Short mmCIF file of C-alpha atoms and ligand atoms in Angstrom, two decimals:
data_model
loop_
_atom_site.label_atom_id
_atom_site.label_comp_id
_atom_site.label_asym_id
_atom_site.label_seq_id
_atom_site.Cartn_x
_atom_site.Cartn_y
_atom_site.Cartn_z
CA MET A 637 -6.99 -5.52 33.74
CA SER A 638 -7.78 -5.21 37.37
CA THR A 639 -5.49 -3.65 39.90
CA ASN A 640 -5.75 -5.44 43.19
CA PRO A 641 -3.61 -7.30 42.15
CA SER A 642 -5.01 -7.90 38.73
CA THR A 643 -5.59 -11.05 36.88
CA ALA A 644 -7.52 -10.38 33.74
CA SER A 645 -7.56 -13.01 31.09
CA ALA A 646 -9.03 -13.16 27.66
CA ASP A 647 -10.30 -16.43 26.33
CA PRO A 648 -10.38 -16.78 22.56
CA GLY A 649 -13.23 -14.80 21.16
CA THR A 650 -13.99 -12.62 24.16
CA ASN A 651 -12.69 -9.37 25.54
CA ARG A 652 -12.93 -8.17 29.13
CA ASP A 653 -16.57 -7.10 28.73
CA ASP A 654 -17.49 -10.43 27.20
CA HIS A 655 -18.32 -8.82 23.87
CA PRO A 656 -17.15 -10.64 20.78
CA VAL A 657 -13.68 -9.57 19.70
CA PRO A 658 -14.00 -8.31 16.13
CA VAL A 659 -10.82 -9.86 14.79
CA VAL A 660 -9.38 -13.06 16.19
CA PRO A 661 -6.30 -13.98 14.19
CA ALA A 662 -6.43 -17.50 12.88
CA THR A 663 -3.79 -19.88 14.16
CA PRO A 664 -1.08 -19.44 11.51
CA ALA A 665 -0.34 -22.31 9.20
CA GLY A 666 2.02 -24.86 10.67
CA THR A 667 1.08 -24.08 14.26
CA SER A 668 0.85 -27.01 16.52
CA SER A 669 -2.30 -26.18 18.46
CA GLY A 670 -0.52 -27.03 21.72
CA THR A 671 1.60 -23.90 21.38
CA ALA A 672 -1.32 -21.57 20.62
CA ILE A 673 -1.73 -18.79 23.19
CA VAL A 674 -5.01 -19.40 25.02
CA LYS A 675 -4.69 -17.08 28.00
CA ALA A 676 -3.15 -13.65 28.56
CA GLU A 677 -3.29 -12.03 31.99
CA VAL A 678 -2.25 -8.49 32.90
CA LEU A 679 -1.10 -8.57 36.53
CA VAL A 680 -0.71 -5.37 38.55
CA THR A 681 0.75 -5.55 42.03
CA SER A 682 2.70 -3.31 44.39
CA PRO A 683 5.14 -5.17 46.64
CA ASP A 684 7.14 -2.10 47.75
CA ARG A 685 6.48 -0.46 44.39
CA ASN A 686 4.13 -0.95 41.42
CA PHE A 687 4.78 -3.60 38.79
CA VAL A 688 2.88 -4.62 35.65
CA THR A 689 3.43 -8.19 34.45
CA LEU A 690 2.02 -10.05 31.45
CA ARG A 691 1.48 -13.79 31.83
CA LEU A 692 0.82 -15.84 28.69
CA THR A 693 -0.32 -19.46 28.73
CA THR A 694 -0.31 -21.90 25.81
CA ALA A 695 -2.89 -24.60 25.10
CA ASP A 696 -0.44 -27.13 26.52
CA GLY A 697 -0.20 -25.10 29.74
CA VAL A 698 3.28 -23.61 29.28
CA VAL A 699 3.48 -20.21 31.00
CA GLY A 700 5.64 -17.20 30.08
CA LEU A 701 6.17 -13.93 31.97
CA GLY A 702 7.00 -10.46 30.64
CA ASP A 703 7.62 -7.16 32.45
CA ALA A 704 5.59 -4.10 31.35
CA THR A 705 6.34 -1.73 34.24
CA LEU A 706 6.59 1.96 33.33
CA ASN A 707 7.33 3.93 36.47
CA GLY A 708 4.56 6.41 37.35
CA ARG A 709 2.50 5.49 34.26
CA GLU A 710 1.85 1.81 35.03
CA LEU A 711 -1.86 1.73 34.29
CA ALA A 712 -1.41 3.19 30.80
CA VAL A 713 0.61 0.12 29.79
CA ALA A 714 -1.77 -2.22 31.61
CA SER A 715 -4.66 -0.77 29.60
CA TYR A 716 -2.69 -0.84 26.33
CA LEU A 717 -2.04 -4.52 26.91
CA GLN A 718 -5.48 -5.47 28.17
CA ASP A 719 -7.56 -3.44 25.73
CA HIS A 720 -5.45 -3.51 22.58
CA VAL A 721 -2.94 -6.38 22.69
CA VAL A 722 -4.46 -9.28 24.64
CA PRO A 723 -7.33 -9.72 22.12
CA LEU A 724 -4.78 -9.93 19.27
CA LEU A 725 -2.77 -12.66 20.95
CA MET A 726 -5.46 -15.29 21.30
CA GLY A 727 -4.75 -18.28 19.10
CA ARG A 728 -1.35 -17.01 17.88
CA ASP A 729 1.48 -19.51 17.86
CA ALA A 730 3.75 -18.75 20.83
CA HIS A 731 6.74 -19.88 18.75
CA ARG A 732 6.39 -16.99 16.28
CA ILE A 733 8.28 -14.38 18.29
CA GLU A 734 9.66 -12.20 15.48
CA ASP A 735 6.39 -12.27 13.57
CA THR A 736 4.44 -11.28 16.70
CA TRP A 737 6.90 -8.44 17.40
CA GLN A 738 6.54 -7.10 13.85
CA PHE A 739 2.77 -7.56 13.96
CA LEU A 740 2.42 -5.54 17.18
CA TYR A 741 4.90 -2.84 16.10
CA ARG A 742 3.50 -2.32 12.60
CA SER A 743 -0.19 -2.93 13.25
CA ALA A 744 -0.43 -0.15 15.83
CA TYR A 745 0.49 2.37 13.09
CA TRP A 746 1.41 4.79 15.96
CA ARG A 747 4.98 3.70 16.46
CA ARG A 748 7.54 3.78 19.24
CA GLY A 749 7.08 5.49 22.61
CA PRO A 750 7.44 3.98 26.08
CA VAL A 751 3.86 2.70 26.46
CA THR A 752 3.78 0.85 23.14
CA MET A 753 7.32 -0.50 23.47
CA ALA A 754 6.82 -1.67 27.08
CA ALA A 755 3.70 -3.53 25.99
CA ILE A 756 5.54 -5.14 23.05
CA ALA A 757 8.44 -5.96 25.39
CA ALA A 758 6.15 -7.79 27.79
CA VAL A 759 4.73 -9.98 25.01
CA ASP A 760 8.19 -10.59 23.53
CA VAL A 761 9.82 -11.63 26.81
CA ALA A 762 6.88 -13.87 27.75
CA LEU A 763 7.22 -15.60 24.37
CA TRP A 764 10.99 -16.09 24.83
CA ASP A 765 10.27 -17.51 28.29
CA ILE A 766 7.81 -19.98 26.77
CA LYS A 767 10.14 -20.94 23.91
CA ALA A 768 13.03 -21.61 26.27
CA LYS A 769 10.81 -23.66 28.57
CA LEU A 770 9.63 -25.71 25.60
CA ALA A 771 13.27 -26.25 24.63
CA GLY A 772 14.05 -27.24 28.24
CA MET A 773 16.85 -24.63 28.38
CA PRO A 774 17.67 -21.43 30.24
CA LEU A 775 16.97 -18.55 27.86
CA TYR A 776 20.61 -17.54 27.33
CA GLN A 777 21.19 -20.90 25.63
CA LEU A 778 18.61 -20.06 22.97
CA LEU A 779 20.25 -16.65 22.48
CA GLY A 780 23.52 -18.31 21.47
CA GLY A 781 24.84 -19.60 24.78
CA ALA A 782 26.96 -17.91 27.44
CA SER A 783 29.78 -15.64 26.25
CA ARG A 784 31.00 -15.05 29.83
CA THR A 785 30.80 -16.33 33.38
CA GLY A 786 28.27 -13.93 34.85
CA ILE A 787 27.68 -10.27 34.01
CA MET A 788 29.39 -7.43 35.87
CA ALA A 789 26.82 -5.38 37.79
CA TYR A 790 27.08 -1.96 39.41
CA GLY A 791 25.35 -0.92 42.61
CA HIS A 792 24.08 2.46 43.83
CA ALA A 793 26.13 4.11 46.57
CA SER A 794 24.98 7.50 47.78
CA GLY A 795 25.20 9.87 50.70
CA ARG A 796 24.09 13.32 51.72
CA ASP A 797 27.74 14.09 52.49
CA LEU A 798 31.15 12.43 52.08
CA PRO A 799 31.16 10.35 55.30
CA GLU A 800 27.73 8.95 54.45
CA LEU A 801 28.84 8.31 50.86
CA PHE A 802 32.01 6.49 51.95
CA ASP A 803 29.95 4.27 54.30
CA SER A 804 27.60 3.48 51.45
CA ILE A 805 30.48 2.59 49.08
CA ARG A 806 31.97 0.29 51.75
CA HIS A 807 28.55 -1.28 52.33
CA HIS A 808 28.19 -1.99 48.61
CA GLN A 809 31.67 -3.51 48.50
CA GLU A 810 30.66 -5.77 51.41
CA LEU A 811 27.56 -6.78 49.44
CA GLY A 812 29.93 -7.94 46.70
CA PHE A 813 29.81 -5.02 44.24
CA ARG A 814 32.99 -4.39 42.27
CA SER A 815 31.62 -1.40 40.33
CA ILE A 816 29.80 1.44 42.01
CA ARG A 817 27.63 4.39 41.01
CA VAL A 818 28.28 7.50 43.12
CA GLN A 819 25.60 10.15 43.83
CA THR A 820 25.81 12.78 46.57
CA GLY A 821 23.97 15.65 48.11
CA ILE A 822 24.87 19.12 46.82
CA PRO A 823 25.51 21.93 49.34
CA GLY A 824 22.59 24.36 49.22
CA ILE A 825 20.16 21.90 47.63
CA ASP A 826 17.67 20.22 49.92
CA LYS A 827 16.58 17.13 47.96
CA VAL A 828 18.55 15.64 45.09
CA TYR A 829 18.01 12.65 42.78
CA GLY A 830 19.56 9.36 43.84
CA ILE A 831 20.35 9.94 47.52
CA ALA A 832 19.05 6.95 49.47
CA ALA A 833 19.10 8.38 52.97
CA GLN A 834 17.40 11.69 52.26
CA HIS A 835 13.90 12.14 53.62
CA THR A 836 11.16 12.55 51.10
CA ASN A 837 8.20 14.90 51.02
CA THR A 838 6.03 12.09 52.41
CA GLY A 839 8.39 11.47 55.30
CA SER A 840 9.46 7.99 54.16
CA ARG A 841 13.03 7.08 53.15
CA TYR A 842 14.11 7.09 49.51
CA ASP A 843 16.05 3.85 49.70
CA TYR A 844 14.61 1.71 46.98
CA GLU A 845 12.54 3.98 44.87
CA PRO A 846 12.26 7.64 43.91
CA ALA A 847 8.57 7.29 42.87
CA GLN A 848 6.61 8.17 45.95
CA ARG A 849 3.11 6.99 46.80
CA ALA A 850 1.13 10.19 46.89
CA PRO A 851 -1.54 11.91 44.80
CA LEU A 852 0.98 14.46 43.46
CA PRO A 853 4.66 14.24 42.50
CA ALA A 854 7.20 15.34 45.13
CA GLU A 855 9.22 18.44 44.28
CA GLU A 856 13.00 18.42 44.38
CA ASP A 857 15.39 21.36 43.94
CA TRP A 858 18.09 21.92 41.37
CA ASP A 859 21.01 24.31 40.84
CA THR A 860 23.33 23.26 38.03
CA ARG A 861 26.16 25.66 38.95
CA ALA A 862 26.29 24.31 42.50
CA TYR A 863 26.27 20.75 41.12
CA LEU A 864 29.10 21.46 38.64
CA ARG A 865 31.24 23.01 41.40
CA HIS A 866 30.66 20.14 43.82
CA ILE A 867 30.79 16.87 41.84
CA PRO A 868 34.50 16.97 40.83
CA THR A 869 35.43 17.45 44.52
CA VAL A 870 33.38 14.36 45.40
CA PHE A 871 35.16 12.18 42.84
CA GLU A 872 38.54 13.49 43.95
CA ALA A 873 37.70 12.50 47.55
CA VAL A 874 36.39 9.08 46.50
CA ARG A 875 39.52 8.33 44.45
CA ASN A 876 41.73 9.43 47.37
CA GLU A 877 39.83 7.14 49.74
CA PHE A 878 39.23 4.08 47.53
CA GLY A 879 42.16 4.17 45.10
CA PRO A 880 42.42 4.20 41.30
CA GLU A 881 41.01 0.77 40.43
CA LEU A 882 37.40 0.75 41.58
CA PRO A 883 35.15 1.37 38.54
CA LEU A 884 33.01 4.45 39.36
CA LEU A 885 29.91 5.66 37.56
CA HIS A 886 27.77 8.78 37.85
CA ASP A 887 24.31 9.74 36.60
CA GLY A 888 23.73 13.37 35.51
CA HIS A 889 20.02 12.51 35.01
CA HIS A 890 19.40 14.74 31.97
CA ARG A 891 20.07 18.01 33.80
CA MET A 892 22.85 19.83 31.93
CA THR A 893 23.06 21.87 28.77
CA PRO A 894 25.57 20.57 26.20
CA ILE A 895 28.28 23.04 27.24
CA GLN A 896 27.75 22.30 30.95
CA ALA A 897 27.97 18.57 30.20
CA ALA A 898 31.20 19.12 28.26
CA LYS A 899 32.62 21.03 31.21
CA LEU A 900 31.70 18.30 33.70
CA GLY A 901 33.09 15.50 31.50
CA LYS A 902 36.37 17.39 31.22
CA ALA A 903 36.52 18.13 34.96
CA LEU A 904 35.99 14.44 35.78
CA GLU A 905 38.70 13.10 33.44
CA PRO A 906 41.35 12.84 36.19
CA TYR A 907 39.06 10.49 38.16
CA ASP A 908 38.73 7.95 35.34
CA LEU A 909 34.98 7.27 35.42
CA PHE A 910 33.63 4.05 33.93
CA TRP A 911 30.86 6.27 32.59
CA LEU A 912 29.02 9.54 32.93
CA GLU A 913 25.33 8.94 32.28
CA ASP A 914 22.52 11.03 30.78
CA VAL A 915 24.43 14.30 30.79
CA THR A 916 21.87 16.10 28.63
CA PRO A 917 18.14 15.55 27.96
CA ALA A 918 17.98 12.52 25.68
CA GLU A 919 15.66 13.96 23.03
CA ASN A 920 18.42 16.09 21.54
CA GLN A 921 20.87 13.56 20.11
CA ASP A 922 22.84 16.32 18.35
CA ALA A 923 23.85 17.77 21.75
CA LEU A 924 26.19 14.84 22.26
CA ARG A 925 28.37 16.03 19.37
CA LEU A 926 29.44 19.06 21.36
CA VAL A 927 29.97 17.05 24.55
CA ARG A 928 32.04 14.48 22.69
CA GLN A 929 34.34 17.12 21.17
CA HIS A 930 35.42 18.25 24.61
CA THR A 931 35.84 15.19 26.78
CA THR A 932 37.19 11.64 26.84
CA THR A 933 35.00 10.65 29.81
CA PRO A 934 32.92 7.70 28.51
CA LEU A 935 29.26 8.52 27.97
CA ALA A 936 26.19 6.35 28.58
CA ILE A 937 22.72 7.29 27.39
CA GLY A 938 19.35 5.81 26.56
CA GLU A 939 17.34 4.69 29.61
CA VAL A 940 14.40 6.67 28.20
CA PHE A 941 14.92 5.43 24.62
CA ASN A 942 12.65 2.70 23.29
CA THR A 943 13.79 1.77 19.79
CA ILE A 944 16.80 1.47 17.54
CA TRP A 945 15.66 4.65 15.77
CA ASP A 946 16.22 6.69 18.93
CA TYR A 947 19.90 5.72 18.82
CA LYS A 948 20.55 6.31 15.12
CA THR A 949 22.70 9.44 15.37
CA LEU A 950 24.30 8.44 18.67
CA ILE A 951 25.44 5.06 17.37
CA GLU A 952 26.36 5.91 13.79
CA GLU A 953 28.39 8.96 14.85
CA GLN A 954 29.88 7.08 17.82
CA LEU A 955 28.73 9.77 20.25
CA ILE A 956 28.24 7.37 23.15
CA ASP A 957 30.07 4.40 24.64
CA TYR A 958 27.20 2.53 26.34
CA VAL A 959 23.56 1.88 25.40
CA ARG A 960 21.28 2.23 28.45
CA SER A 961 17.85 0.92 27.39
CA PRO A 962 16.37 -1.95 29.38
CA VAL A 963 14.67 -4.99 27.87
CA THR A 964 11.44 -3.77 29.52
CA HIS A 965 11.15 -0.46 27.64
CA ALA A 966 12.84 -1.25 24.34
CA GLY A 967 10.64 -3.94 22.82
CA GLY A 968 11.96 -6.88 24.80
CA ILE A 969 14.78 -9.27 23.99
CA THR A 970 14.05 -8.91 20.26
CA GLY A 971 14.11 -5.10 20.29
CA LEU A 972 17.09 -4.63 22.59
CA LYS A 973 19.23 -7.33 20.98
CA ARG A 974 18.77 -5.55 17.66
CA ILE A 975 20.02 -2.29 19.25
CA PHE A 976 23.00 -4.04 20.88
CA ASP A 977 23.96 -5.72 17.60
CA TYR A 978 23.82 -2.37 15.81
CA ALA A 979 25.93 -0.79 18.58
CA SER A 980 28.52 -3.58 18.33
CA VAL A 981 29.39 -2.48 14.79
CA TYR A 982 30.68 0.79 16.33
CA GLN A 983 32.39 -0.76 19.39
CA ILE A 984 29.61 0.52 21.64
CA LYS A 985 28.71 -1.73 24.54
CA SER A 986 25.64 -2.59 26.56
CA GLY A 987 24.87 -0.93 29.90
CA ALA A 988 21.24 -1.86 30.47
CA HIS A 989 19.07 0.11 32.85
CA GLY A 990 18.33 -1.90 36.00
CA PRO A 991 16.58 0.23 38.61
CA THR A 992 13.93 -1.24 40.93
CA ASP A 993 11.25 -0.15 38.46
CA VAL A 994 12.46 -2.85 36.06
CA SER A 995 10.84 -5.89 37.70
CA PRO A 996 12.71 -9.11 38.53
CA VAL A 997 11.22 -10.49 35.28
CA GLY A 998 12.84 -7.62 33.34
CA LEU A 999 16.10 -8.04 35.22
CA ALA A 1000 16.17 -11.80 34.55
CA ALA A 1001 15.68 -11.09 30.83
CA ALA A 1002 18.60 -8.62 30.96
CA ILE A 1003 20.82 -11.21 32.62
CA HIS A 1004 20.11 -13.84 29.95
CA LEU A 1005 20.71 -11.32 27.16
CA GLY A 1006 23.85 -9.94 28.82
CA LEU A 1007 25.29 -13.44 29.18
CA ALA A 1008 24.88 -14.11 25.47
CA ILE A 1009 25.79 -10.93 23.55
CA PRO A 1010 29.39 -10.27 22.43
CA ASN A 1011 29.42 -6.56 23.37
CA PHE A 1012 28.27 -6.70 26.99
CA GLY A 1013 29.55 -3.76 29.05
CA ILE A 1014 27.91 -3.61 32.47
CA GLN A 1015 24.47 -4.15 34.06
CA GLU A 1016 22.84 -1.82 36.58
CA TYR A 1017 21.61 -3.74 39.65
CA MET A 1018 19.69 -1.62 42.14
CA GLN A 1019 18.40 -4.62 44.13
CA HIS A 1020 14.70 -5.13 44.75
CA ALA A 1021 13.10 -4.88 48.18
CA PRO A 1022 12.34 -8.11 50.10
CA ALA A 1023 8.57 -7.71 49.49
CA THR A 1024 9.20 -7.67 45.73
CA HIS A 1025 10.89 -11.07 46.00
CA GLU A 1026 7.86 -12.47 47.83
CA VAL A 1027 5.87 -11.99 44.62
CA PHE A 1028 8.60 -12.64 42.05
CA ARG A 1029 10.40 -15.88 42.89
CA THR A 1030 13.76 -15.56 41.19
CA THR A 1031 16.60 -18.00 40.58
CA TYR A 1032 19.32 -15.59 39.37
CA SER A 1033 22.27 -15.01 41.69
CA PHE A 1034 24.74 -12.26 42.55
CA ALA A 1035 28.28 -13.05 43.71
CA GLY A 1036 31.74 -11.61 43.15
CA GLY A 1037 30.27 -8.49 41.54
CA ARG A 1038 28.44 -10.50 38.88
CA LEU A 1039 24.86 -11.51 38.20
CA ASP A 1040 24.27 -14.96 36.78
CA ALA A 1041 21.29 -16.94 35.50
CA SER A 1042 20.35 -20.33 36.91
CA ASP A 1043 19.87 -23.45 34.80
CA ALA A 1044 16.09 -23.30 35.22
CA PRO A 1045 14.34 -23.48 31.84
CA GLY A 1046 13.15 -20.12 30.50
CA LEU A 1047 13.75 -16.92 32.46
CA GLY A 1048 13.84 -18.70 35.81
CA VAL A 1049 11.23 -16.45 37.46
CA GLU A 1050 7.84 -17.43 38.89
CA TYR A 1051 4.97 -15.17 39.88
CA ASP A 1052 3.24 -15.90 43.20
CA ASP A 1053 -0.42 -14.87 42.87
CA GLU A 1054 -1.17 -15.37 46.53
CA ALA A 1055 1.68 -13.11 47.62
CA ALA A 1056 0.74 -10.53 44.99
CA ALA A 1057 -2.81 -10.32 46.36
CA ALA A 1058 -1.46 -8.76 49.55
CA PHE A 1059 0.02 -5.77 47.64
CA PRO A 1060 -2.66 -3.77 45.81
CA TYR A 1061 -1.72 -1.04 43.34
CA GLU A 1062 -1.10 2.40 44.84
CA ALA A 1063 -0.67 5.53 42.72
CA ALA A 1064 2.94 6.74 42.80
CA TYR A 1065 4.74 9.44 40.85
CA LEU A 1066 8.34 10.23 40.06
CA PRO A 1067 9.44 13.60 41.49
CA VAL A 1068 9.73 16.83 39.52
CA ASN A 1069 12.57 19.36 39.72
CA ARG A 1070 12.41 23.11 40.24
CA LEU A 1071 15.25 25.57 39.98
CA LEU A 1072 15.84 27.84 42.95
CA ASP A 1073 13.72 30.58 41.31
CA GLY A 1074 10.78 28.17 41.16
CA SER A 1075 10.87 27.33 37.44
CA MET A 1076 10.52 23.73 36.25
CA HIS A 1077 13.66 21.83 35.22
CA ASP A 1078 14.34 18.33 33.91
CA TRP A 1079 14.24 15.76 36.73
O1 KDG B 1175 11.91 5.46 36.85
C1 KDG B 1175 13.00 6.31 36.73
C2 KDG B 1175 14.23 5.60 37.21
O2 KDG B 1175 14.30 4.36 36.59
C3 KDG B 1175 15.48 6.38 36.92
O3 KDG B 1175 15.40 7.62 37.54
C4 KDG B 1175 16.67 5.61 37.45
O4 KDG B 1175 18.18 7.05 36.27
C5 KDG B 1175 17.97 6.00 36.81
C6 KDG B 1175 19.04 4.99 36.80
O5 KDG B 1175 20.06 5.26 36.19
O6 KDG B 1175 18.83 3.92 37.39
MG1 MG B 1176 19.89 6.91 34.95
#
């Protein structure tokens, strides 16, 4: 790995220090040597924000891309890939996607977790990209073909106050969004998650990305009682202004206790939310039992979950309505499709995470998967900055509230090395939250 932007490759039999790699897996029986992986590059670049991308190349020169971006911890995944995964990939048959997934998951011994699962995801998506290119098809065709004409996407409207929020909702409607997430400032709290126009500790705007480039995380404030008092009044005002039909979403961002979450879900019932997201910290799956007993507001959870095991209680006990993991952090197409299939048994739908810290490669993978699965719900679409699109040349489209894949073979995304070279990695951290008495709280 290098970071400026990085291209680090491993030829068969060497690692980055040119020492012999102790174990180079033999090309499995039946492999046509043309599909053997001969190059694996870990690319780190920062066009508006940091991204980690894996690029695999086969002996025949077919290239696949995978997203391994983990916001605020990017270099940990880059090192995991470069130091511990790239050497294992040399000579493997790019066609053997499931076997490679199982090999990487089981051989680590230390299972799950965002770093491991983002690394596995990057390999998995790059292999699907290669397989679809070899088949001469867009990826969704290999996943079973399109089940729908485009996938419904929601955008992020926000404002420090109601007038600013209404302007932002109208702006998103003009951009074509038909479903809208609503976040607002809270009276008495200076800086709150998800408000685009608020000024940050570094003086820049918060528009695209909460992770700020600075040596230390920014500090935001939190007061749950003020939040619980204010949010129902916001949704009442939005419904009065925009009518009953517009699908509205809201992200609680892991900040409530179970009983507070139950209270908020109940208070929001008259405003008919599409979903209420991450009401409680995700580690405690049992908390959702209490929330569920008290409210019919649909619940979405899982953007910090990485495997099917993290969802076991939530899915089997039908404690949620939407699964939030992205392809990028949940073991790729292979890992996330398994979770979605499991969820479909319980009438739970997909609602994949799609902030700017999922790269255009990760978003493209989500679009292909969302087109194919039977239980698609909605896709988050936070829209990348123009600089990001200089590096990641995409072919997906957004119109009429829906994202759609192109007919380009594979994922339909190309990586521009020359453009990437202009955007070196810069350390950036997600903010932290403190309560008004100074104690730490979930962000
Ligand atoms: O990196 C953290 C962000 O991806 C997260 O804060 C965004 O909660 C989020 C969302 O719903 O998009
Ligand atoms: Mg969220």
